[in-house]
Short mmCIF file of C-alpha atoms and ligand atoms in Angstrom, two decimals:
data_model
loop_
_atom_site.label_atom_id
_atom_site.label_comp_id
_atom_site.label_asym_id
_atom_site.label_seq_id
_atom_site.Cartn_x
_atom_site.Cartn_y
_atom_site.Cartn_z
CA MET A 1 -26.90 27.35 27.36
CA ALA A 2 -25.00 24.08 27.08
CA THR A 3 -21.49 24.67 25.79
CA ARG A 4 -20.46 22.34 23.02
CA VAL A 5 -17.12 20.64 23.58
CA ARG A 6 -14.86 21.68 20.71
CA PRO A 7 -13.50 18.47 19.25
CA SER A 8 -9.82 18.05 19.94
CA ASN A 9 -7.57 18.29 16.88
CA LYS A 10 -5.83 15.16 18.01
CA ARG A 11 -8.96 13.03 18.33
CA CYS A 12 -10.01 11.10 15.28
CA ALA A 13 -12.09 8.14 14.14
CA VAL A 14 -11.11 5.42 11.69
CA ILE A 15 -14.03 3.66 10.01
CA GLY A 16 -12.69 0.31 8.84
CA GLY A 17 -9.93 0.52 11.47
CA SER A 18 -9.89 -3.27 11.99
CA GLY A 19 -8.92 -3.89 8.36
CA PHE A 20 -5.48 -4.10 6.72
CA LEU A 21 -4.96 -0.43 5.86
CA GLY A 22 -7.14 0.79 8.75
CA ARG A 23 -5.05 -0.91 11.40
CA HIS A 24 -1.76 0.41 9.98
CA LEU A 25 -3.33 3.88 9.92
CA VAL A 26 -4.48 3.55 13.54
CA GLU A 27 -0.98 2.50 14.65
CA LYS A 28 0.64 5.49 12.91
CA LEU A 29 -1.98 7.91 14.28
CA LEU A 30 -1.23 6.70 17.82
CA ASP A 31 2.50 7.22 17.18
CA ARG A 32 1.73 10.79 16.17
CA GLY A 33 -0.14 11.48 19.40
CA TYR A 34 -3.73 11.10 18.22
CA SER A 35 -6.32 9.29 20.26
CA VAL A 36 -8.34 7.05 18.00
CA SER A 37 -11.81 5.68 17.93
CA VAL A 38 -12.21 2.70 15.60
CA PHE A 39 -15.52 1.84 13.99
CA ASP A 40 -15.73 -1.51 12.22
CA ILE A 41 -18.06 -4.41 11.69
CA ARG A 42 -15.52 -6.57 13.52
CA GLN A 43 -12.89 -6.02 16.19
CA SER A 44 -9.64 -7.69 15.17
CA TYR A 45 -7.23 -6.47 17.88
CA GLU A 46 -6.88 -4.45 21.08
CA LEU A 47 -4.57 -1.50 21.51
CA SER A 48 -4.14 1.04 24.26
CA GLY A 49 -5.28 4.51 23.17
CA VAL A 50 -7.94 3.01 20.90
CA THR A 51 -11.66 2.81 21.66
CA PHE A 52 -13.52 0.22 19.60
CA HIS A 53 -17.08 0.63 18.34
CA GLN A 54 -18.43 -2.42 16.59
CA GLY A 55 -21.22 -1.92 14.07
CA ASP A 56 -22.36 -1.53 10.48
CA LEU A 57 -21.50 1.84 8.94
CA CYS A 58 -24.92 1.89 7.28
CA ASP A 59 -26.38 2.46 10.74
CA LYS A 60 -26.11 6.14 11.69
CA GLN A 61 -27.08 5.56 15.33
CA ALA A 62 -24.25 3.07 15.66
CA LEU A 63 -21.77 5.48 14.04
CA LEU A 64 -22.55 8.56 16.14
CA PRO A 65 -20.93 7.44 19.43
CA ALA A 66 -17.66 6.73 17.54
CA MET A 67 -17.66 10.34 16.29
CA LYS A 68 -18.32 12.01 19.61
CA ASP A 69 -15.82 14.89 20.16
CA VAL A 70 -13.97 13.88 17.02
CA SER A 71 -12.79 16.52 14.51
CA LEU A 72 -11.34 14.19 11.88
CA VAL A 73 -12.74 10.99 10.36
CA PHE A 74 -10.96 8.54 8.05
CA HIS A 75 -13.31 6.30 6.07
CA CYS A 76 -11.44 3.22 4.85
CA ALA A 77 -14.08 0.51 5.14
CA SER A 78 -15.31 -1.45 2.13
CA PRO A 79 -16.41 -4.99 1.35
CA ALA A 80 -13.50 -7.00 -0.11
CA PRO A 81 -13.04 -6.39 -3.87
CA ALA A 82 -13.06 -10.18 -4.46
CA SER A 83 -16.75 -10.35 -3.53
CA ASP A 84 -19.21 -10.24 -6.42
CA ASP A 85 -22.17 -9.25 -4.27
CA ARG A 86 -23.51 -6.17 -6.05
CA GLY A 87 -26.15 -5.50 -3.37
CA LEU A 88 -23.51 -5.50 -0.63
CA PHE A 89 -21.24 -3.06 -2.51
CA GLU A 90 -24.16 -0.71 -3.20
CA ARG A 91 -25.39 -0.85 0.38
CA VAL A 92 -21.99 -0.34 2.05
CA ASN A 93 -20.04 1.82 -0.43
CA ILE A 94 -22.90 4.03 -1.62
CA GLN A 95 -25.73 4.09 0.96
CA GLY A 96 -23.26 3.56 3.81
CA THR A 97 -21.04 6.43 2.66
CA ARG A 98 -24.10 8.73 2.53
CA THR A 99 -24.77 7.68 6.12
CA VAL A 100 -21.15 8.34 7.12
CA ILE A 101 -21.37 11.87 5.66
CA GLN A 102 -24.67 12.55 7.47
CA ALA A 103 -23.26 11.23 10.75
CA CYS A 104 -20.11 13.38 10.36
CA ILE A 105 -22.18 16.51 9.79
CA GLU A 106 -24.52 15.70 12.68
CA ALA A 107 -21.60 15.00 15.03
CA GLY A 108 -19.81 18.25 14.11
CA VAL A 109 -16.86 16.51 12.43
CA GLN A 110 -14.81 19.03 10.43
CA LYS A 111 -12.74 16.81 8.14
CA LEU A 112 -13.44 13.58 6.29
CA VAL A 113 -10.66 11.69 4.49
CA LEU A 114 -11.89 8.92 2.20
CA THR A 115 -9.83 5.97 1.00
CA SER A 116 -10.89 5.77 -2.60
CA SER A 117 -8.94 3.83 -5.25
CA ALA A 118 -6.91 4.67 -8.34
CA SER A 119 -9.05 2.03 -10.05
CA VAL A 120 -11.94 4.50 -10.31
CA VAL A 121 -10.50 5.47 -13.72
CA PHE A 122 -9.48 1.95 -14.82
CA GLU A 123 -11.54 0.20 -17.51
CA GLY A 124 -9.30 -2.80 -18.11
CA THR A 125 -7.09 -1.08 -20.70
CA ASP A 126 -3.66 0.55 -20.34
CA ILE A 127 -3.19 3.58 -18.08
CA LYS A 128 0.32 5.04 -18.16
CA ASN A 129 1.20 7.72 -15.62
CA GLY A 130 -2.53 8.52 -15.22
CA ARG A 131 -3.32 11.82 -13.55
CA GLU A 132 -6.30 12.68 -11.37
CA ASP A 133 -8.04 14.53 -14.20
CA LEU A 134 -8.69 11.30 -16.11
CA PRO A 135 -12.46 10.76 -16.33
CA TYR A 136 -14.12 8.17 -14.08
CA ALA A 137 -14.41 4.76 -15.78
CA LYS A 138 -17.55 4.63 -17.92
CA LYS A 139 -17.35 0.84 -17.94
CA PRO A 140 -15.88 -0.05 -14.51
CA ILE A 141 -14.38 -3.55 -14.43
CA ASP A 142 -16.49 -4.78 -11.48
CA TYR A 143 -19.12 -3.79 -8.88
CA TYR A 144 -16.38 -2.86 -6.43
CA THR A 145 -14.99 -0.22 -8.81
CA GLU A 146 -18.47 0.93 -9.86
CA THR A 147 -19.40 1.68 -6.26
CA LYS A 148 -15.99 3.17 -5.36
CA ILE A 149 -16.65 5.77 -8.11
CA GLU A 150 -20.03 6.72 -6.61
CA GLN A 151 -18.52 6.74 -3.13
CA GLU A 152 -15.74 9.13 -4.15
CA LYS A 153 -18.19 11.47 -5.90
CA LEU A 154 -20.41 11.57 -2.79
CA VAL A 155 -17.53 12.44 -0.48
CA LEU A 156 -15.93 15.06 -2.72
CA GLU A 157 -19.28 16.72 -3.47
CA ALA A 158 -20.02 16.94 0.27
CA CYS A 159 -17.04 19.30 0.76
CA ASP A 160 -18.53 22.58 1.96
CA LYS A 161 -16.17 25.34 3.11
CA GLU A 162 -19.09 27.57 4.20
CA LYS A 163 -20.37 24.91 6.57
CA GLY A 164 -16.87 24.01 7.74
CA PHE A 165 -17.07 20.42 6.49
CA LEU A 166 -13.97 19.58 4.44
CA THR A 167 -13.34 16.43 2.46
CA VAL A 168 -10.54 14.88 0.42
CA ALA A 169 -10.06 11.47 -1.26
CA ILE A 170 -6.90 9.38 -1.35
CA ARG A 171 -6.59 7.04 -4.32
CA PRO A 172 -4.02 4.32 -3.51
CA HIS A 173 -3.16 1.48 -5.87
CA GLY A 174 -2.21 -2.14 -5.18
CA ILE A 175 -1.58 -1.81 -1.45
CA PHE A 176 0.77 -4.45 -0.02
CA GLY A 177 2.58 -5.01 3.26
CA PRO A 178 2.45 -7.04 6.46
CA ARG A 179 -1.03 -8.40 7.32
CA ASP A 180 -2.38 -7.78 3.80
CA PRO A 181 -5.24 -10.28 3.48
CA GLN A 182 -5.43 -10.45 -0.29
CA LEU A 183 -2.44 -9.80 -2.54
CA VAL A 184 0.23 -12.11 -1.04
CA PRO A 185 -2.20 -14.74 0.34
CA ILE A 186 -3.97 -15.03 -3.05
CA LEU A 187 -0.65 -15.21 -4.83
CA VAL A 188 0.68 -17.94 -2.53
CA ASP A 189 -2.58 -19.89 -2.69
CA THR A 190 -2.40 -19.78 -6.50
CA ALA A 191 1.25 -20.91 -6.40
CA ARG A 192 0.47 -23.75 -3.97
CA ARG A 193 -2.21 -24.98 -6.34
CA GLY A 194 0.39 -25.04 -9.13
CA LYS A 195 -1.31 -22.26 -11.10
CA MET A 196 1.44 -19.63 -10.92
CA LYS A 197 3.45 -20.98 -13.87
CA PHE A 198 2.19 -18.58 -16.51
CA ILE A 199 2.86 -14.97 -17.40
CA ILE A 200 -0.17 -13.31 -18.98
CA GLY A 201 0.97 -11.32 -22.03
CA ASP A 202 4.60 -10.42 -22.74
CA GLY A 203 5.32 -9.59 -19.08
CA THR A 204 6.44 -6.01 -19.68
CA ASN A 205 3.33 -4.24 -18.34
CA LEU A 206 4.08 -1.68 -15.62
CA VAL A 207 1.94 -1.40 -12.51
CA ASP A 208 1.94 0.51 -9.22
CA PHE A 209 2.22 -1.48 -6.01
CA THR A 210 2.16 0.72 -2.93
CA PHE A 211 3.62 -0.19 0.43
CA VAL A 212 0.98 0.25 3.11
CA GLU A 213 3.05 2.74 5.16
CA ASN A 214 3.21 5.09 2.17
CA VAL A 215 -0.56 4.93 1.85
CA VAL A 216 -0.90 5.72 5.55
CA TYR A 217 1.51 8.65 5.19
CA GLY A 218 -0.55 10.06 2.30
CA HIS A 219 -3.72 9.88 4.41
CA ILE A 220 -2.14 11.67 7.36
CA LEU A 221 -0.63 14.41 5.19
CA ALA A 222 -4.00 14.98 3.56
CA ALA A 223 -5.77 15.15 6.93
CA GLU A 224 -3.26 17.58 8.36
CA ARG A 225 -3.24 19.81 5.25
CA LEU A 226 -7.04 19.88 4.93
CA ARG A 227 -8.01 23.46 5.79
CA SER A 228 -10.55 25.77 4.18
CA ASP A 229 -7.75 27.82 2.57
CA SER A 230 -5.84 24.83 1.16
CA PRO A 231 -6.11 23.70 -2.48
CA ILE A 232 -6.83 20.11 -1.49
CA CYS A 233 -10.49 20.53 -0.42
CA GLY A 234 -12.84 18.34 -2.44
CA LYS A 235 -10.04 16.81 -4.54
CA PRO A 236 -8.74 13.28 -5.17
CA TYR A 237 -5.04 12.40 -4.78
CA HIS A 238 -3.14 9.41 -6.16
CA ILE A 239 -0.82 7.88 -3.60
CA THR A 240 1.63 5.32 -4.96
CA ASN A 241 5.21 4.20 -4.38
CA ASP A 242 6.10 6.34 -7.40
CA GLU A 243 8.13 3.38 -8.72
CA PRO A 244 6.05 1.60 -11.38
CA VAL A 245 7.30 -1.97 -11.70
CA ARG A 246 6.65 -4.81 -14.14
CA PHE A 247 3.63 -6.66 -12.72
CA TRP A 248 5.33 -10.03 -13.25
CA ASP A 249 8.65 -8.90 -11.75
CA PHE A 250 6.85 -7.82 -8.59
CA MET A 251 4.94 -11.13 -8.38
CA SER A 252 8.14 -13.11 -9.05
CA GLU A 253 10.09 -11.25 -6.37
CA VAL A 254 7.43 -11.98 -3.76
CA LEU A 255 7.09 -15.63 -4.85
CA VAL A 256 10.84 -16.28 -4.95
CA GLY A 257 11.25 -14.46 -1.62
CA LEU A 258 8.80 -16.94 -0.12
CA GLY A 259 10.49 -19.94 -1.73
CA TYR A 260 8.20 -20.54 -4.74
CA ALA A 261 9.19 -20.66 -8.39
CA ALA A 262 8.62 -17.57 -10.50
CA PRO A 263 6.15 -17.89 -13.42
CA ARG A 264 7.95 -18.65 -16.71
CA TYR A 265 5.64 -19.58 -19.58
CA HIS A 266 3.87 -16.88 -21.57
CA LEU A 267 0.20 -17.03 -22.54
CA PRO A 268 -1.48 -14.53 -24.89
CA TYR A 269 -3.45 -11.89 -22.98
CA THR A 270 -6.59 -12.09 -25.18
CA LEU A 271 -6.76 -15.88 -24.83
CA VAL A 272 -6.57 -15.77 -21.02
CA TYR A 273 -9.00 -12.84 -20.79
CA GLY A 274 -11.49 -14.67 -23.06
CA LEU A 275 -11.22 -17.85 -20.98
CA ALA A 276 -11.64 -15.89 -17.73
CA LEU A 277 -14.75 -14.24 -19.13
CA LEU A 278 -16.17 -17.62 -20.15
CA LEU A 279 -15.47 -19.11 -16.72
CA TRP A 280 -17.03 -16.10 -15.00
CA LEU A 281 -20.19 -16.49 -17.13
CA LEU A 282 -20.29 -20.20 -16.42
CA ALA A 283 -19.96 -19.59 -12.69
CA LEU A 284 -22.84 -17.09 -12.93
CA ILE A 285 -25.13 -19.46 -14.85
CA LEU A 286 -24.35 -22.47 -12.65
CA ARG A 287 -24.57 -20.51 -9.37
CA PRO A 288 -27.97 -21.98 -8.38
CA LEU A 289 -26.55 -25.51 -8.79
CA VAL A 290 -22.84 -25.39 -7.90
CA SER A 291 -20.69 -22.66 -6.47
CA PHE A 292 -17.10 -22.27 -7.69
CA LYS A 293 -14.73 -19.30 -7.65
CA PRO A 294 -12.35 -19.17 -10.63
CA THR A 295 -8.77 -18.05 -9.78
CA PHE A 296 -8.37 -16.05 -12.97
CA THR A 297 -11.30 -13.65 -12.98
CA PRO A 298 -11.57 -11.09 -15.84
CA MET A 299 -10.69 -8.39 -13.29
CA ARG A 300 -7.50 -10.14 -12.15
CA VAL A 301 -6.47 -10.92 -15.74
CA ALA A 302 -6.96 -7.26 -16.71
CA LEU A 303 -4.92 -6.15 -13.69
CA ALA A 304 -2.19 -8.70 -14.45
CA GLY A 305 -1.88 -8.06 -18.18
CA THR A 306 -2.19 -4.27 -18.70
CA HIS A 307 -0.25 -1.17 -17.72
CA HIS A 308 -1.83 0.69 -14.81
CA TYR A 309 0.36 3.19 -13.08
CA TYR A 310 -0.45 6.66 -11.90
CA SER A 311 1.27 9.99 -11.42
CA CYS A 312 1.41 11.24 -7.85
CA ASP A 313 2.71 14.69 -8.84
CA ARG A 314 -0.42 16.36 -7.46
CA ALA A 315 0.17 14.76 -4.04
CA LYS A 316 3.82 15.79 -4.15
CA GLN A 317 2.90 19.36 -4.95
CA ASP A 318 -0.15 19.92 -2.71
CA LEU A 319 0.55 17.51 0.15
CA GLY A 320 4.33 17.48 0.16
CA TYR A 321 4.08 13.70 -0.36
CA LYS A 322 7.11 11.53 -1.01
CA PRO A 323 7.11 7.76 -0.41
CA VAL A 324 8.74 6.92 2.92
CA VAL A 325 9.49 3.25 2.13
CA SER A 326 11.03 2.15 -1.19
CA LEU A 327 9.54 -0.72 -3.19
CA LYS A 328 12.62 -2.87 -2.50
CA ASP A 329 12.38 -2.39 1.28
CA GLY A 330 8.60 -2.76 1.20
CA ILE A 331 8.87 -6.12 -0.57
CA ALA A 332 11.58 -7.32 1.84
CA ARG A 333 9.51 -6.35 4.90
CA THR A 334 6.40 -7.95 3.41
CA VAL A 335 8.12 -11.24 2.58
CA GLN A 336 9.64 -11.38 6.07
CA SER A 337 6.25 -10.87 7.67
CA TYR A 338 4.72 -14.02 6.19
CA PRO A 339 6.76 -16.94 7.63
CA HIS A 340 3.61 -19.12 7.60
CA LEU A 341 3.19 -18.63 3.84
CA ARG A 342 6.69 -19.83 2.97
CA GLN A 343 7.10 -22.90 0.77
CA GLY A 344 7.03 -25.93 3.03
CA ALA A 345 5.72 -24.08 6.12
N1 LIG B 1 -6.09 -3.24 -0.72
C1 LIG B 1 -5.87 -2.53 -1.81
O1 LIG B 1 -5.02 -2.85 -2.65
C2 LIG B 1 -6.63 -1.26 -2.02
C3 LIG B 1 -7.62 -0.87 -1.15
N2 LIG B 1 -8.28 0.32 -1.36
C4 LIG B 1 -9.30 0.78 -0.41
O2 LIG B 1 -8.70 0.86 0.86
C5 LIG B 1 -9.68 0.63 1.88
C6 LIG B 1 -9.14 -0.37 2.86
O3 LIG B 1 -8.86 -1.58 2.18
P1 LIG B 1 -8.23 -2.83 2.92
O4 LIG B 1 -7.63 -2.39 4.18
O5 LIG B 1 -7.43 -3.54 1.90
O6 LIG B 1 -9.54 -3.67 3.19
P2 LIG B 1 -9.94 -4.58 4.48
O7 LIG B 1 -11.02 -5.49 3.99
O8 LIG B 1 -8.75 -5.18 5.09
O9 LIG B 1 -10.55 -3.51 5.49
C7 LIG B 1 -11.83 -2.99 5.41
C8 LIG B 1 -12.49 -3.07 6.76
O10 LIG B 1 -13.83 -2.53 6.67
C9 LIG B 1 -14.71 -3.44 7.31
N3 LIG B 1 -16.08 -3.29 6.83
C10 LIG B 1 -16.62 -3.82 5.71
N4 LIG B 1 -17.93 -3.52 5.63
C11 LIG B 1 -18.23 -2.78 6.73
C12 LIG B 1 -19.42 -2.19 7.22
N5 LIG B 1 -20.58 -2.32 6.58
N6 LIG B 1 -19.37 -1.50 8.39
C13 LIG B 1 -18.20 -1.39 9.07
N7 LIG B 1 -17.05 -1.94 8.65
C14 LIG B 1 -17.05 -2.63 7.50
C15 LIG B 1 -14.12 -4.79 6.98
O11 LIG B 1 -14.67 -5.83 7.76
P3 LIG B 1 -14.76 -7.32 7.08
O12 LIG B 1 -13.34 -7.71 6.81
O13 LIG B 1 -15.45 -8.12 8.09
O14 LIG B 1 -15.54 -7.13 5.81
C16 LIG B 1 -12.65 -4.52 7.25
O15 LIG B 1 -12.35 -4.63 8.62
C17 LIG B 1 -10.95 0.22 1.15
O16 LIG B 1 -11.80 1.33 1.05
C18 LIG B 1 -10.46 -0.18 -0.23
O17 LIG B 1 -11.46 0.07 -1.19
C19 LIG B 1 -7.96 1.12 -2.42
C20 LIG B 1 -7.00 0.76 -3.30
C21 LIG B 1 -6.26 -0.45 -3.18
C1 LIG B 2 -3.71 -14.77 -9.62
C2 LIG B 2 -2.67 -13.80 -10.02
C3 LIG B 2 -2.51 -13.64 -11.49
C4 LIG B 2 -2.74 -12.45 -9.40
C5 LIG B 2 -2.84 -12.46 -7.90
C6 LIG B 2 -2.60 -11.08 -7.35
C7 LIG B 2 -3.88 -10.30 -7.18
C8 LIG B 2 -4.63 -10.89 -6.03
C9 LIG B 2 -3.55 -8.81 -6.96
C10 LIG B 2 -2.71 -8.20 -8.09
C11 LIG B 2 -3.16 -6.74 -8.26
C12 LIG B 2 -4.02 -6.52 -7.03
C13 LIG B 2 -4.92 -5.34 -6.96
C14 LIG B 2 -6.06 -5.41 -6.16
C15 LIG B 2 -6.44 -6.67 -5.45
C16 LIG B 2 -5.38 -7.77 -5.47
C17 LIG B 2 -4.73 -7.85 -6.85
C18 LIG B 2 -5.76 -8.17 -7.91
C19 LIG B 2 -7.06 -4.28 -6.11
C20 LIG B 2 -8.19 -4.67 -7.04
C21 LIG B 2 -7.61 -4.09 -4.70
C22 LIG B 2 -8.59 -2.98 -4.62
C23 LIG B 2 -8.30 -1.77 -5.42
O1 LIG B 2 -8.87 -0.75 -5.16
C24 LIG B 2 -7.40 -1.85 -6.59
C25 LIG B 2 -6.38 -2.96 -6.48
C26 LIG B 2 -5.58 -3.07 -7.77
C27 LIG B 2 -4.51 -4.11 -7.67
#
């Protein structure tokens, strides 16, 4: 009888390992002595100790070789939230996640850690110190969020202690840090086009921004604590910097750090949201004729003008989580890492 190689505890796969969070996770896993197999639609770097498998996660046959002899899988791939391609989100986040689960089970993987999002409970209105028991958004703000909800449900429902397949979901919020492709680049692009002069609302809304290394730490703690006798099986966990900050203070600190002026003039939230909605509708109607992408989408306006911060007490209690990098240090390291985005560069 052929003996099955028992997957090594220190061998894992990162789906989405070429992306912003994925690559930081891979680097930390290597530091901690793991050998890593990366599965991604693109290969963005080379690193010793990492085996790359390029492919679409919707393709089980492509996934299986990346999971060979692997006991632990991190799934942090998703189309970019800025896309408005509903079909793509459904195919990758929902069908693709089903395929990931099937491939894990077929390959004998024991643990699956999903990168979900705290936004799965956000409907565009204030959330203050939201806990994990808030209901999923009934009216998600976009297709990205809609499909992240389904994705999280699929992964958590697949947790099966009897079969030895354990799952957990990490819900980060507003990840930032070196190599982030969206938050700082979008902010700087908006500033360079002279559109970062206005504060939406009164500017006092509190938001979580989470330094990427804290998000990575939360993932690794969850993976290492995931055992059939632990309380974390099949549960979601908020991972934040645990330092809610005024949205506009955070934006101003990054902008000023990079040499741009901080926004100063206030605009009423409802006015900007209404205009963003109108523009979004216009873009939809005119899509067959002209294609334009408004800067202030309803989703961005909602994120910029409301409170949305989350409690990470559950992660502190069950995972022993505590942020490893403060917001102040995270911002300083982020600003330093973008010399090419400085004013005048
Ligand atoms: N950034 C944030 O603020 C937050 C992110 N998250 C979640 O964290 C995770 C990582 O996000 P982030 O690192 O910012 O995103 P990135 O876009 O940087 O990384 C995602 C990676 O997945 C790849 N990918 C996309 N589709 C497929 C596919 N079909 N098959 C294989 N690989 C694919 C992407 O390739 P390509 O770039 O070519 O599409 C990219 O390399 C996501 O699940 C996201 O939902 C949650 C909360 C906040
Ligand atoms: C144009 C400006 C008013 C705002 C520019 C900054 C935004 C690009 C970012 C501010 C909050 C960010 C955020 C996300 C993406 C980038 C921002 C909108 C997410 C939607 C990314 C994916 C998630 O799961 C949730 C994030 C919430 C915060």
